[in-house]
Amino acid sequence: MIQRLLVANRGEIAVRIIRTCKKLGIESVAVYSEADADALHVHLADQAVCIGKAPASKSYLNQENIISAAIGTNCEAIHPGFGFLSEDASFAALVESCGLTFIGPRSSVIESMGDKSRAKQLMKEANVPLVPGSSGEVSLEEGKQLAEDIGYPILIKASAGGGGRGMRIVKRRDQFEQQFDAAKQEAQAAFSSDGVYIEKFVENPRHIEVQVLGDKYGNAVHVGTRDCSIQRRNQKVLEEAPANIDASLEAQMYEASLNAVKAVGYENAGTIEYIVSDDAFYFIEMNTRIQVEHPISEMISGIDLIEEQLCIASGEAIRHTQEDITFNGHAIELRINAEDPKQDFRPSPGTIGLLHIPQGLGIRFDSPVYPGYQVPPHYDSMIGKLIAHGYSRDDAIAKLRAALEELIVSGVTTNQFFHMMILMNPSFIKGNVSTAYIENQLEALLDYET
Ligand code: ADP
């Protein structure tokens, strides 16, 4: 087993990883920017190294400084968390070339899955169903022709895309050219690469994903499904596990996902994302890292996914067989953000005043905040994840409502009330959700008094 690990991240995921290190007796080294000198992950780790100024490009994305910190503190391995360098194949390759262990798949796998049009090709070969669309990047003329063939509406997506950027819906033929140019420009600005591909736009789908684990001995298991349909501008807001889907559809999704893992020789934890519509499912992407919403899978399976990551990266076989992995009840996660939904979800950095964290059977709050903590303006606005595990979906909703009512975070504006409106919303309670849910219900969800 790894003896000493550098955690190349911040916020709740850095804290989360350090906690599992403590459990396993692994020494942890935190890295931090000048803005994070007083962050919880810095205090919890056995050692901490400042890696640069506040902007992420100077610190959490600074590959050389992170590698130097790892070597200088005698770490054998680096856990990238999510975001930042977690899906940067060049970073994973640098870690490998320095003789360190990257907690994730091989850099070559990150590279192939990171290029979304290439990933689709690989998935096609592995018999994973794809959304109808181009088989790779397209030129304007090819794109136009293909859009005619598959029928509007269509989506233009950036090959290097992520976080919903570089993605454009085209509803009618006469908008194609303008949206194509806009998508290319946005992709170039965000990812320094303007390659785009085309997909049929599936209306009102559900976003359902499968958590997978693979090891270097060719073993692959799934750790269930998650429904992440509650999204705003393609960013997840609330996630549930398991996804409530027909058993035969679920079985097909598991089979496709395990085929995918085996086809690319995937090692470590990963997620295969699909959109689901009318009992058909289509691959959209594979995330080659731990996901924000991993705790809900942990709650229903009892498996510590960070522990699995560390064991697999240490060269162990997956500790569970598929038969061992059973699911119990239902879990829901709310992303608590320092933002103001009533001001178009504008970030609300500031200093935490009062903080009261709810407790109770099946309640978990993964967060780096404490009273007096300053939420820096430089990074994303998520300040915690409130998770409830119930014996049923209704029970999980009831527990979450009670916990949310009790949660007090003062000093910053949060999306706490917005979440309560979702939990009280009749469509949500019935499980009647799609990726268009927030957009369709926005007025009702914002109708609260603070
Ligand atoms: P990104 O990597 O930028 O997050 P994804 O491919 O994962 O992009 O898609 C993000 C979200 O966009 C999905 O969860 C889904 O809501 C929506 N989406 C993606 N592809 C399609 C599609 N072909 N039709 C309809 N919605 C889609």
GROMACS .gro file of C-alpha atoms and ligand atoms in nm:
model
  477
    1MET     CA    1   0.000   0.000   0.000
    2ILE     CA    2   0.106   0.357  -0.068
    3GLN     CA    3   0.274   0.506   0.242
    4ARG     CA    4   0.262   0.878   0.163
    5LEU     CA    5   0.020   1.058  -0.069
    6LEU     CA    6   0.010   1.410  -0.205
    7VAL     CA    7  -0.343   1.547  -0.251
    8ALA     CA    8  -0.337   1.782  -0.550
    9ASN     CA    9  -0.665   1.956  -0.477
   10ARG     CA   10  -0.850   2.175  -0.228
   11GLY     CA   11  -1.193   2.209  -0.070
   12GLU     CA   12  -1.413   1.925   0.032
   13ILE     CA   13  -1.257   1.664  -0.196
   14ALA     CA   14  -0.910   1.726  -0.048
   15VAL     CA   15  -1.059   1.685   0.300
   16ARG     CA   16  -1.246   1.373   0.187
   17ILE     CA   17  -0.927   1.209   0.051
   18ILE     CA   18  -0.723   1.298   0.361
   19ARG     CA   19  -0.989   1.134   0.581
   20THR     CA   20  -0.954   0.804   0.397
   21CYS     CA   21  -0.574   0.833   0.420
   22LYS     CA   22  -0.607   0.862   0.797
   23LYS     CA   23  -0.833   0.558   0.803
   24LEU     CA   24  -0.580   0.354   0.605
   25GLY     CA   25  -0.274   0.483   0.792
   26ILE     CA   26  -0.140   0.664   0.484
   27GLU     CA   27   0.048   0.989   0.549
   28SER     CA   28  -0.104   1.279   0.361
   29VAL     CA   29   0.056   1.591   0.217
   30ALA     CA   30  -0.171   1.883   0.128
   31VAL     CA   31  -0.090   2.152  -0.125
   32TYR     CA   32  -0.242   2.497  -0.105
   33SER     CA   33  -0.248   2.833  -0.272
   34GLU     CA   34  -0.176   3.158  -0.084
   35ALA     CA   35  -0.554   3.210  -0.060
   36ASP     CA   36  -0.598   2.873   0.114
   37ALA     CA   37  -0.334   2.895   0.389
   38ASP     CA   38  -0.608   2.851   0.649
   39ALA     CA   39  -0.813   2.592   0.465
   40LEU     CA   40  -0.927   2.279   0.644
   41HIS     CA   41  -0.736   2.040   0.418
   42VAL     CA   42  -0.412   2.218   0.514
   43HIS     CA   43  -0.487   2.169   0.883
   44LEU     CA   44  -0.594   1.806   0.850
   45ALA     CA   45  -0.303   1.678   0.641
   46ASP     CA   46   0.018   1.553   0.806
   47GLN     CA   47   0.216   1.808   0.607
   48ALA     CA   48   0.131   2.097   0.375
   49VAL     CA   49   0.318   2.279   0.099
   50CYS     CA   50   0.229   2.617  -0.051
   51ILE     CA   51   0.235   2.585  -0.429
   52GLY     CA   52   0.168   2.936  -0.547
   53LYS     CA   53  -0.056   3.236  -0.569
   54ALA     CA   54  -0.435   3.235  -0.548
   55PRO     CA   55  -0.531   3.198  -0.916
   56ALA     CA   56  -0.563   2.827  -0.996
   57SER     CA   57  -0.330   2.866  -1.295
   58LYS     CA   58  -0.053   2.967  -1.051
   59SER     CA   59  -0.121   2.694  -0.794
   60TYR     CA   60  -0.365   2.404  -0.833
   61LEU     CA   61  -0.295   2.387  -1.207
   62ASN     CA   62   0.079   2.444  -1.168
   63GLN     CA   63   0.211   2.100  -1.261
   64GLU     CA   64   0.578   2.168  -1.189
   65ASN     CA   65   0.511   2.307  -0.840
   66ILE     CA   66   0.286   2.015  -0.753
   67ILE     CA   67   0.539   1.757  -0.871
   68SER     CA   68   0.819   1.939  -0.682
   69ALA     CA   69   0.605   1.935  -0.368
   70ALA     CA   70   0.547   1.560  -0.407
   71ILE     CA   71   0.915   1.481  -0.461
   72GLY     CA   72   1.030   1.722  -0.190
   73THR     CA   73   0.806   1.554   0.068
   74ASN     CA   74   0.889   1.197  -0.039
   75CYS     CA   75   0.541   1.114  -0.162
   76GLU     CA   76   0.498   0.804  -0.376
   77ALA     CA   77   0.165   0.898  -0.524
   78ILE     CA   78  -0.061   1.189  -0.621
   79HIS     CA   79  -0.439   1.196  -0.593
   80PRO     CA   80  -0.581   1.465  -0.824
   81GLY     CA   81  -0.938   1.469  -0.682
   82PHE     CA   82  -1.182   1.614  -0.937
   83GLY     CA   83  -1.158   1.929  -1.148
   84PHE     CA   84  -0.817   2.100  -1.175
   85LEU     CA   85  -0.562   1.847  -1.313
   86SER     CA   86  -0.771   1.535  -1.259
   87GLU     CA   87  -0.840   1.474  -1.629
   88ASP     CA   88  -0.525   1.631  -1.769
   89ALA     CA   89  -0.344   1.349  -1.951
   90SER     CA   90  -0.021   1.552  -1.968
   91PHE     CA   91  -0.018   1.583  -1.589
   92ALA     CA   92  -0.082   1.211  -1.541
   93ALA     CA   93   0.202   1.140  -1.788
   94LEU     CA   94   0.434   1.376  -1.599
   95VAL     CA   95   0.350   1.203  -1.270
   96GLU     CA   96   0.423   0.864  -1.430
   97SER     CA   97   0.749   0.984  -1.583
   98CYS     CA   98   0.868   1.107  -1.243
   99GLY     CA   99   0.824   0.756  -1.106
  100LEU     CA  100   0.520   0.853  -0.900
  101THR     CA  101   0.181   0.681  -0.897
  102PHE     CA  102  -0.115   0.873  -1.037
  103ILE     CA  103  -0.438   0.780  -0.859
  104GLY     CA  104  -0.643   0.722  -1.168
  105PRO     CA  105  -0.619   0.540  -1.498
  106ARG     CA  106  -0.311   0.540  -1.722
  107SER     CA  107  -0.242   0.874  -1.895
  108SER     CA  108  -0.307   0.716  -2.236
  109VAL     CA  109  -0.659   0.618  -2.126
  110ILE     CA  110  -0.726   0.968  -1.989
  111GLU     CA  111  -0.615   1.105  -2.323
  112SER     CA  112  -0.840   0.883  -2.532
  113MET     CA  113  -1.145   0.935  -2.313
  114GLY     CA  114  -1.078   1.310  -2.284
  115ASP     CA  115  -1.114   1.352  -2.658
  116LYS     CA  116  -1.489   1.307  -2.671
  117SER     CA  117  -1.516   1.221  -3.037
  118ARG     CA  118  -1.238   0.962  -3.003
  119ALA     CA  119  -1.403   0.824  -2.690
  120LYS     CA  120  -1.722   0.774  -2.889
  121GLN     CA  121  -1.534   0.572  -3.151
  122LEU     CA  122  -1.388   0.347  -2.882
  123MET     CA  123  -1.730   0.301  -2.724
  124LYS     CA  124  -1.881   0.211  -3.057
  125GLU     CA  125  -1.622  -0.063  -3.096
  126ALA     CA  126  -1.714  -0.187  -2.747
  127ASN     CA  127  -2.085  -0.206  -2.847
  128VAL     CA  128  -2.189   0.078  -2.618
  129PRO     CA  129  -2.493   0.258  -2.766
  130LEU     CA  130  -2.422   0.611  -2.890
  131VAL     CA  131  -2.646   0.909  -2.962
  132PRO     CA  132  -2.688   0.926  -3.341
  133GLY     CA  133  -2.433   1.169  -3.474
  134SER     CA  134  -2.099   1.218  -3.645
  135SER     CA  135  -1.831   0.956  -3.604
  136GLY     CA  136  -1.569   1.222  -3.538
  137GLU     CA  137  -1.501   1.590  -3.581
  138VAL     CA  138  -1.681   1.760  -3.868
  139SER     CA  139  -1.633   2.058  -4.098
  140LEU     CA  140  -1.913   2.308  -4.154
  141GLU     CA  141  -2.030   2.137  -4.472
  142GLU     CA  142  -2.013   1.785  -4.327
  143GLY     CA  143  -2.196   1.904  -4.016
  144LYS     CA  144  -2.474   2.066  -4.215
  145GLN     CA  145  -2.528   1.753  -4.421
  146LEU     CA  146  -2.528   1.530  -4.115
  147ALA     CA  147  -2.778   1.755  -3.937
  148GLU     CA  148  -3.011   1.707  -4.236
  149ASP     CA  149  -2.964   1.330  -4.219
  150ILE     CA  150  -3.027   1.289  -3.846
  151GLY     CA  151  -3.288   1.567  -3.825
  152TYR     CA  152  -3.308   1.882  -3.612
  153PRO     CA  153  -3.272   1.964  -3.327
  154ILE     CA  154  -2.906   1.874  -3.303
  155LEU     CA  155  -2.621   1.954  -3.063
  156ILE     CA  156  -2.279   2.082  -3.162
  157LYS     CA  157  -2.022   1.972  -2.903
  158ALA     CA  158  -1.655   2.048  -2.851
  159SER     CA  159  -1.428   1.741  -2.872
  160ALA     CA  160  -1.223   1.879  -2.586
  161GLY     CA  161  -1.538   1.994  -2.403
  162GLY     CA  162  -1.632   1.985  -2.039
  163GLY     CA  163  -1.862   2.163  -1.797
  164GLY     CA  164  -2.116   2.222  -2.073
  165ARG     CA  165  -1.888   2.468  -2.256
  166GLY     CA  166  -1.857   2.463  -2.632
  167MET     CA  167  -2.202   2.304  -2.657
  168ARG     CA  168  -2.475   2.457  -2.876
  169ILE     CA  169  -2.827   2.342  -2.957
  170VAL     CA  170  -2.936   2.407  -3.314
  171LYS     CA  171  -3.312   2.390  -3.355
  172ARG     CA  172  -3.344   2.490  -3.720
  173ARG     CA  173  -3.139   2.467  -4.037
  174ASP     CA  174  -3.104   2.845  -4.076
  175GLN     CA  175  -2.926   2.868  -3.735
  176PHE     CA  176  -2.666   2.604  -3.814
  177GLU     CA  177  -2.386   2.815  -3.951
  178GLN     CA  178  -2.401   3.080  -3.681
  179GLN     CA  179  -2.411   2.822  -3.397
  180PHE     CA  180  -2.133   2.618  -3.557
  181ASP     CA  181  -1.904   2.921  -3.561
  182ALA     CA  182  -2.002   3.016  -3.206
  183ALA     CA  183  -1.934   2.663  -3.075
  184LYS     CA  184  -1.593   2.657  -3.246
  185GLN     CA  185  -1.498   2.996  -3.103
  186GLU     CA  186  -1.611   2.902  -2.755
  187ALA     CA  187  -1.421   2.571  -2.776
  188GLN     CA  188  -1.107   2.747  -2.895
  189ALA     CA  189  -1.125   3.002  -2.611
  190ALA     CA  190  -1.201   2.746  -2.339
  191PHE     CA  191  -0.993   2.446  -2.450
  192SER     CA  192  -0.742   2.583  -2.706
  193SER     CA  193  -0.887   2.344  -2.961
  194ASP     CA  194  -1.178   2.413  -3.191
  195GLY     CA  195  -1.270   2.060  -3.304
  196VAL     CA  196  -1.644   1.996  -3.282
  197TYR     CA  197  -1.876   1.702  -3.350
  198ILE     CA  198  -2.247   1.659  -3.389
  199GLU     CA  199  -2.513   1.467  -3.201
  200LYS     CA  200  -2.887   1.436  -3.218
  201PHE     CA  201  -3.033   1.655  -2.941
  202VAL     CA  202  -3.235   1.418  -2.727
  203GLU     CA  203  -3.526   1.616  -2.580
  204ASN     CA  204  -3.593   1.597  -2.207
  205PRO     CA  205  -3.364   1.301  -2.133
  206ARG     CA  206  -3.257   1.178  -1.793
  207HIS     CA  207  -2.885   1.186  -1.713
  208ILE     CA  208  -2.797   0.848  -1.566
  209GLU     CA  209  -2.446   0.728  -1.494
  210VAL     CA  210  -2.277   0.409  -1.383
  211GLN     CA  211  -1.995   0.405  -1.127
  212VAL     CA  212  -1.728   0.157  -1.228
  213LEU     CA  213  -1.401   0.020  -1.092
  214GLY     CA  214  -1.131  -0.159  -1.289
  215ASP     CA  215  -0.796  -0.298  -1.181
  216LYS     CA  216  -0.472  -0.398  -1.351
  217TYR     CA  217  -0.571  -0.766  -1.349
  218GLY     CA  218  -0.861  -0.708  -1.587
  219ASN     CA  219  -1.130  -0.721  -1.317
  220ALA     CA  220  -1.420  -0.480  -1.354
  221VAL     CA  221  -1.722  -0.417  -1.134
  222HIS     CA  222  -1.996  -0.156  -1.124
  223VAL     CA  223  -2.108   0.019  -0.807
  224GLY     CA  224  -2.459   0.102  -0.923
  225THR     CA  225  -2.633   0.386  -1.101
  226ARG     CA  226  -2.687   0.753  -1.020
  227ASP     CA  227  -2.952   0.987  -1.159
  228CYS     CA  228  -2.806   1.335  -1.209
  229SER     CA  229  -3.089   1.484  -1.415
  230ILE     CA  230  -3.136   1.783  -1.186
  231GLN     CA  231  -2.895   2.018  -1.363
  232ARG     CA  232  -2.866   2.386  -1.433
  233ARG     CA  233  -2.688   2.478  -1.755
  234ASN     CA  234  -2.548   2.125  -1.779
  235GLN     CA  235  -2.407   2.146  -1.424
  236LYS     CA  236  -2.538   1.899  -1.169
  237VAL     CA  237  -2.729   2.039  -0.871
  238LEU     CA  238  -2.877   1.733  -0.696
  239GLU     CA  239  -2.794   1.366  -0.749
  240GLU     CA  240  -2.961   1.042  -0.644
  241ALA     CA  241  -2.858   0.679  -0.619
  242PRO     CA  242  -2.980   0.443  -0.739
  243ALA     CA  243  -3.145   0.577  -1.053
  244ASN     CA  244  -3.503   0.456  -1.063
  245ILE     CA  245  -3.502   0.266  -1.391
  246ASP     CA  246  -3.645  -0.050  -1.533
  247ALA     CA  247  -3.445  -0.360  -1.432
  248SER     CA  248  -3.379  -0.471  -1.788
  249LEU     CA  249  -3.254  -0.126  -1.891
  250GLU     CA  250  -3.032  -0.123  -1.583
  251ALA     CA  251  -2.889  -0.463  -1.671
  252GLN     CA  252  -2.811  -0.344  -2.024
  253MET     CA  253  -2.641  -0.031  -1.888
  254TYR     CA  254  -2.426  -0.238  -1.654
  255GLU     CA  255  -2.325  -0.472  -1.933
  256ALA     CA  256  -2.234  -0.183  -2.165
  257SER     CA  257  -2.038  -0.009  -1.889
  258LEU     CA  258  -1.834  -0.316  -1.800
  259ASN     CA  259  -1.766  -0.377  -2.169
  260ALA     CA  260  -1.638  -0.021  -2.191
  261VAL     CA  261  -1.408  -0.065  -1.889
  262LYS     CA  262  -1.262  -0.385  -2.034
  263ALA     CA  263  -1.231  -0.246  -2.387
  264VAL     CA  264  -1.010   0.044  -2.281
  265GLY     CA  265  -0.823  -0.144  -2.008
  266TYR     CA  266  -0.956   0.099  -1.752
  267GLU     CA  267  -0.790   0.099  -1.410
  268ASN     CA  268  -0.925   0.279  -1.103
  269ALA     CA  269  -1.263   0.448  -1.039
  270GLY     CA  270  -1.451   0.601  -1.328
  271THR     CA  271  -1.799   0.699  -1.436
  272ILE     CA  272  -1.976   0.629  -1.760
  273GLU     CA  273  -2.240   0.890  -1.832
  274TYR     CA  274  -2.550   0.826  -2.041
  275ILE     CA  275  -2.863   1.005  -2.140
  276VAL     CA  276  -3.177   0.798  -2.118
  277SER     CA  277  -3.494   0.856  -2.314
  278ASP     CA  278  -3.790   0.621  -2.365
  279ASP     CA  279  -3.605   0.317  -2.237
  280ALA     CA  280  -3.309   0.374  -2.469
  281PHE     CA  281  -2.971   0.480  -2.334
  282TYR     CA  282  -2.686   0.652  -2.510
  283PHE     CA  283  -2.324   0.703  -2.402
  284ILE     CA  284  -2.224   1.067  -2.367
  285GLU     CA  285  -1.887   1.055  -2.193
  286MET     CA  286  -1.660   0.878  -1.950
  287ASN     CA  287  -1.514   1.068  -1.657
  288THR     CA  288  -1.178   0.921  -1.570
  289ARG     CA  289  -1.172   1.038  -1.209
  290ILE     CA  290  -1.371   1.035  -0.886
  291GLN     CA  291  -1.694   1.237  -0.924
  292VAL     CA  292  -1.840   1.505  -0.697
  293GLU     CA  293  -2.143   1.281  -0.640
  294HIS     CA  294  -1.950   0.967  -0.537
  295PRO     CA  295  -2.084   0.977  -0.176
  296ILE     CA  296  -2.435   0.868  -0.278
  297SER     CA  297  -2.291   0.548  -0.429
  298GLU     CA  298  -2.087   0.498  -0.111
  299MET     CA  299  -2.398   0.536   0.105
  300ILE     CA  300  -2.601   0.271  -0.079
  301SER     CA  301  -2.312   0.026  -0.126
  302GLY     CA  302  -2.112   0.079   0.194
  303ILE     CA  303  -1.795   0.096  -0.019
  304ASP     CA  304  -1.538   0.373   0.039
  305LEU     CA  305  -1.458   0.463  -0.322
  306ILE     CA  306  -1.147   0.665  -0.232
  307GLU     CA  307  -1.013   0.359  -0.049
  308GLU     CA  308  -1.079   0.149  -0.359
  309GLN     CA  309  -0.891   0.405  -0.569
  310LEU     CA  310  -0.588   0.393  -0.339
  311CYS     CA  311  -0.585   0.013  -0.322
  312ILE     CA  312  -0.616  -0.028  -0.698
  313ALA     CA  313  -0.339   0.228  -0.759
  314SER     CA  314  -0.121   0.040  -0.508
  315GLY     CA  315  -0.147  -0.267  -0.730
  316GLU     CA  316  -0.416  -0.458  -0.543
  317ALA     CA  317  -0.706  -0.632  -0.711
  318ILE     CA  318  -1.052  -0.479  -0.655
  319ARG     CA  319  -1.149  -0.582  -0.305
  320HIS     CA  320  -1.507  -0.675  -0.400
  321THR     CA  321  -1.662  -0.915  -0.643
  322GLN     CA  322  -1.978  -0.806  -0.824
  323GLU     CA  323  -2.179  -1.050  -0.610
  324ASP     CA  324  -2.045  -0.887  -0.291
  325ILE     CA  325  -2.166  -0.544  -0.395
  326THR     CA  326  -2.523  -0.501  -0.282
  327PHE     CA  327  -2.732  -0.186  -0.262
  328ASN     CA  328  -2.931  -0.072   0.031
  329GLY     CA  329  -3.196   0.205   0.025
  330HIS     CA  330  -3.166   0.538  -0.151
  331ALA     CA  331  -2.928   0.834  -0.117
  332ILE     CA  332  -2.956   1.195  -0.236
  333GLU     CA  333  -2.685   1.462  -0.245
  334LEU     CA  334  -2.738   1.839  -0.256
  335ARG     CA  335  -2.453   2.060  -0.371
  336ILE     CA  336  -2.452   2.351  -0.126
  337ASN     CA  337  -2.303   2.647  -0.312
  338ALA     CA  338  -2.213   2.997  -0.192
  339GLU     CA  339  -2.430   3.159  -0.456
  340ASP     CA  340  -2.752   3.354  -0.482
  341PRO     CA  341  -3.013   3.176  -0.695
  342LYS     CA  342  -3.223   3.493  -0.700
  343GLN     CA  343  -2.936   3.686  -0.859
  344ASP     CA  344  -2.894   3.442  -1.146
  345PHE     CA  345  -2.694   3.211  -0.918
  346ARG     CA  346  -2.417   3.469  -0.879
  347PRO     CA  347  -2.129   3.346  -0.654
  348SER     CA  348  -2.136   3.488  -0.302
  349PRO     CA  349  -1.789   3.462  -0.147
  350GLY     CA  350  -1.744   3.585   0.211
  351THR     CA  351  -1.665   3.479   0.564
  352ILE     CA  352  -1.865   3.204   0.733
  353GLY     CA  353  -2.025   3.329   1.053
  354LEU     CA  354  -2.253   3.085   1.229
  355LEU     CA  355  -2.225   2.727   1.116
  356HIS     CA  356  -2.455   2.453   1.235
  357ILE     CA  357  -2.423   2.114   1.071
  358PRO     CA  358  -2.722   1.880   1.103
  359GLN     CA  359  -2.670   1.526   1.224
  360GLY     CA  360  -2.884   1.216   1.240
  361LEU     CA  361  -2.927   0.867   1.103
  362GLY     CA  362  -2.794   0.857   0.747
  363ILE     CA  363  -2.695   1.227   0.728
  364ARG     CA  364  -2.350   1.322   0.596
  365PHE     CA  365  -2.206   1.668   0.528
  366ASP     CA  366  -1.884   1.667   0.323
  367SER     CA  367  -1.743   2.015   0.355
  368PRO     CA  368  -1.427   2.215   0.418
  369VAL     CA  369  -1.598   2.505   0.599
  370TYR     CA  370  -1.578   2.609   0.964
  371PRO     CA  371  -1.690   2.923   1.151
  372GLY     CA  372  -1.464   3.212   1.047
  373TYR     CA  373  -1.359   3.037   0.724
  374GLN     CA  374  -1.326   3.276   0.432
  375VAL     CA  375  -1.477   3.137   0.112
  376PRO     CA  376  -1.223   3.258  -0.145
  377PRO     CA  377  -1.352   3.417  -0.465
  378HIS     CA  378  -1.095   3.236  -0.681
  379TYR     CA  379  -1.245   2.888  -0.707
  380ASP     CA  380  -1.582   2.725  -0.760
  381SER     CA  381  -1.859   2.812  -0.520
  382MET     CA  382  -1.936   2.467  -0.375
  383ILE     CA  383  -1.895   2.481   0.003
  384GLY     CA  384  -2.037   2.145   0.092
  385LYS     CA  385  -2.246   1.846   0.000
  386LEU     CA  386  -2.541   1.750   0.215
  387ILE     CA  387  -2.620   1.382   0.173
  388ALA     CA  388  -2.902   1.173   0.315
  389HIS     CA  389  -2.937   0.796   0.305
  390GLY     CA  390  -3.286   0.655   0.362
  391TYR     CA  391  -3.446   0.312   0.343
  392SER     CA  392  -3.646   0.444   0.046
  393ARG     CA  393  -3.647   0.750  -0.179
  394ASP     CA  394  -3.929   0.908   0.025
  395ASP     CA  395  -3.733   0.848   0.343
  396ALA     CA  396  -3.419   1.006   0.193
  397ILE     CA  397  -3.622   1.311   0.085
  398ALA     CA  398  -3.779   1.344   0.431
  399LYS     CA  399  -3.440   1.319   0.602
  400LEU     CA  400  -3.287   1.573   0.367
  401ARG     CA  401  -3.568   1.822   0.427
  402ALA     CA  402  -3.520   1.793   0.802
  403ALA     CA  403  -3.142   1.829   0.768
  404LEU     CA  404  -3.168   2.122   0.531
  405GLU     CA  405  -3.403   2.300   0.766
  406GLU     CA  406  -3.151   2.257   1.045
  407LEU     CA  407  -2.841   2.355   0.843
  408ILE     CA  408  -2.720   2.707   0.925
  409VAL     CA  409  -2.446   2.868   0.717
  410SER     CA  410  -2.435   3.243   0.773
  411GLY     CA  411  -2.204   3.504   0.622
  412VAL     CA  412  -2.256   3.393   0.263
  413THR     CA  413  -2.572   3.349   0.061
  414THR     CA  414  -2.631   2.985  -0.032
  415ASN     CA  415  -2.869   2.785  -0.249
  416GLN     CA  416  -3.019   2.618   0.061
  417PHE     CA  417  -3.374   2.751   0.005
  418PHE     CA  418  -3.357   2.667  -0.363
  419HIS     CA  419  -3.279   2.307  -0.267
  420MET     CA  420  -3.571   2.304  -0.026
  421MET     CA  421  -3.800   2.417  -0.308
  422ILE     CA  422  -3.680   2.119  -0.515
  423LEU     CA  423  -3.737   1.879  -0.226
  424MET     CA  424  -4.093   2.016  -0.181
  425ASN     CA  425  -4.173   2.025  -0.554
  426PRO     CA  426  -4.447   1.778  -0.659
  427SER     CA  427  -4.274   1.678  -0.986
  428PHE     CA  428  -3.951   1.605  -0.804
  429ILE     CA  429  -4.131   1.409  -0.532
  430LYS     CA  430  -4.297   1.194  -0.799
  431GLY     CA  431  -3.954   1.138  -0.957
  432ASN     CA  432  -4.077   1.309  -1.268
  433VAL     CA  433  -3.744   1.467  -1.369
  434SER     CA  434  -3.535   1.527  -1.678
  435THR     CA  435  -3.237   1.747  -1.757
  436ALA     CA  436  -3.489   2.022  -1.842
  437TYR     CA  437  -3.644   2.009  -1.492
  438ILE     CA  438  -3.479   2.321  -1.344
  439GLU     CA  439  -3.533   2.528  -1.654
  440ASN     CA  440  -3.899   2.428  -1.666
  441GLN     CA  441  -3.961   2.480  -1.294
  442LEU     CA  442  -3.732   2.778  -1.239
  443GLU     CA  443  -4.001   3.030  -1.152
  444ALA     CA  444  -4.161   2.798  -0.896
  445LEU     CA  445  -3.822   2.701  -0.748
  446LEU     CA  446  -3.723   3.065  -0.699
  447ASP     CA  447  -4.053   3.151  -0.530
  448TYR     CA  448  -3.922   3.156  -0.174
  449GLU     CA  449  -3.873   3.421   0.093
  450THR     CA  450  -3.534   3.453   0.257
  451ADP     P1  451  -1.976   1.819  -2.053
  451ADP     O1  452  -1.856   1.730  -2.058
  451ADP     O2  453  -1.950   1.953  -2.115
  451ADP     O3  454  -2.039   1.826  -1.917
  451ADP     P2  455  -2.162   1.616  -2.150
  451ADP     O4  456  -2.144   1.549  -2.280
  451ADP     O5  457  -2.129   1.537  -2.026
  451ADP     O6  458  -2.082   1.755  -2.152
  451ADP     O7  459  -2.310   1.665  -2.137
  451ADP     C1  460  -2.354   1.744  -2.028
  451ADP     C2  461  -2.506   1.744  -2.023
  451ADP     O8  462  -2.558   1.795  -2.148
  451ADP     C3  463  -2.571   1.608  -2.006
  451ADP     O9  464  -2.582   1.571  -1.872
  451ADP     C4  465  -2.706   1.630  -2.069
  451ADP    O10  466  -2.789   1.698  -1.977
  451ADP     C5  467  -2.676   1.725  -2.182
  451ADP     N1  468  -2.655   1.655  -2.309
  451ADP     C6  469  -2.538   1.607  -2.359
  451ADP     N2  470  -2.556   1.549  -2.479
  451ADP     C7  471  -2.687   1.559  -2.508
  451ADP     C8  472  -2.768   1.519  -2.620
  451ADP     N3  473  -2.717   1.459  -2.727
  451ADP     N4  474  -2.901   1.549  -2.614
  451ADP     C9  475  -2.954   1.614  -2.508
  451ADP     N5  476  -2.883   1.654  -2.402
  451ADP    C10  477  -2.751   1.627  -2.400
   0.00000   0.00000   0.00000
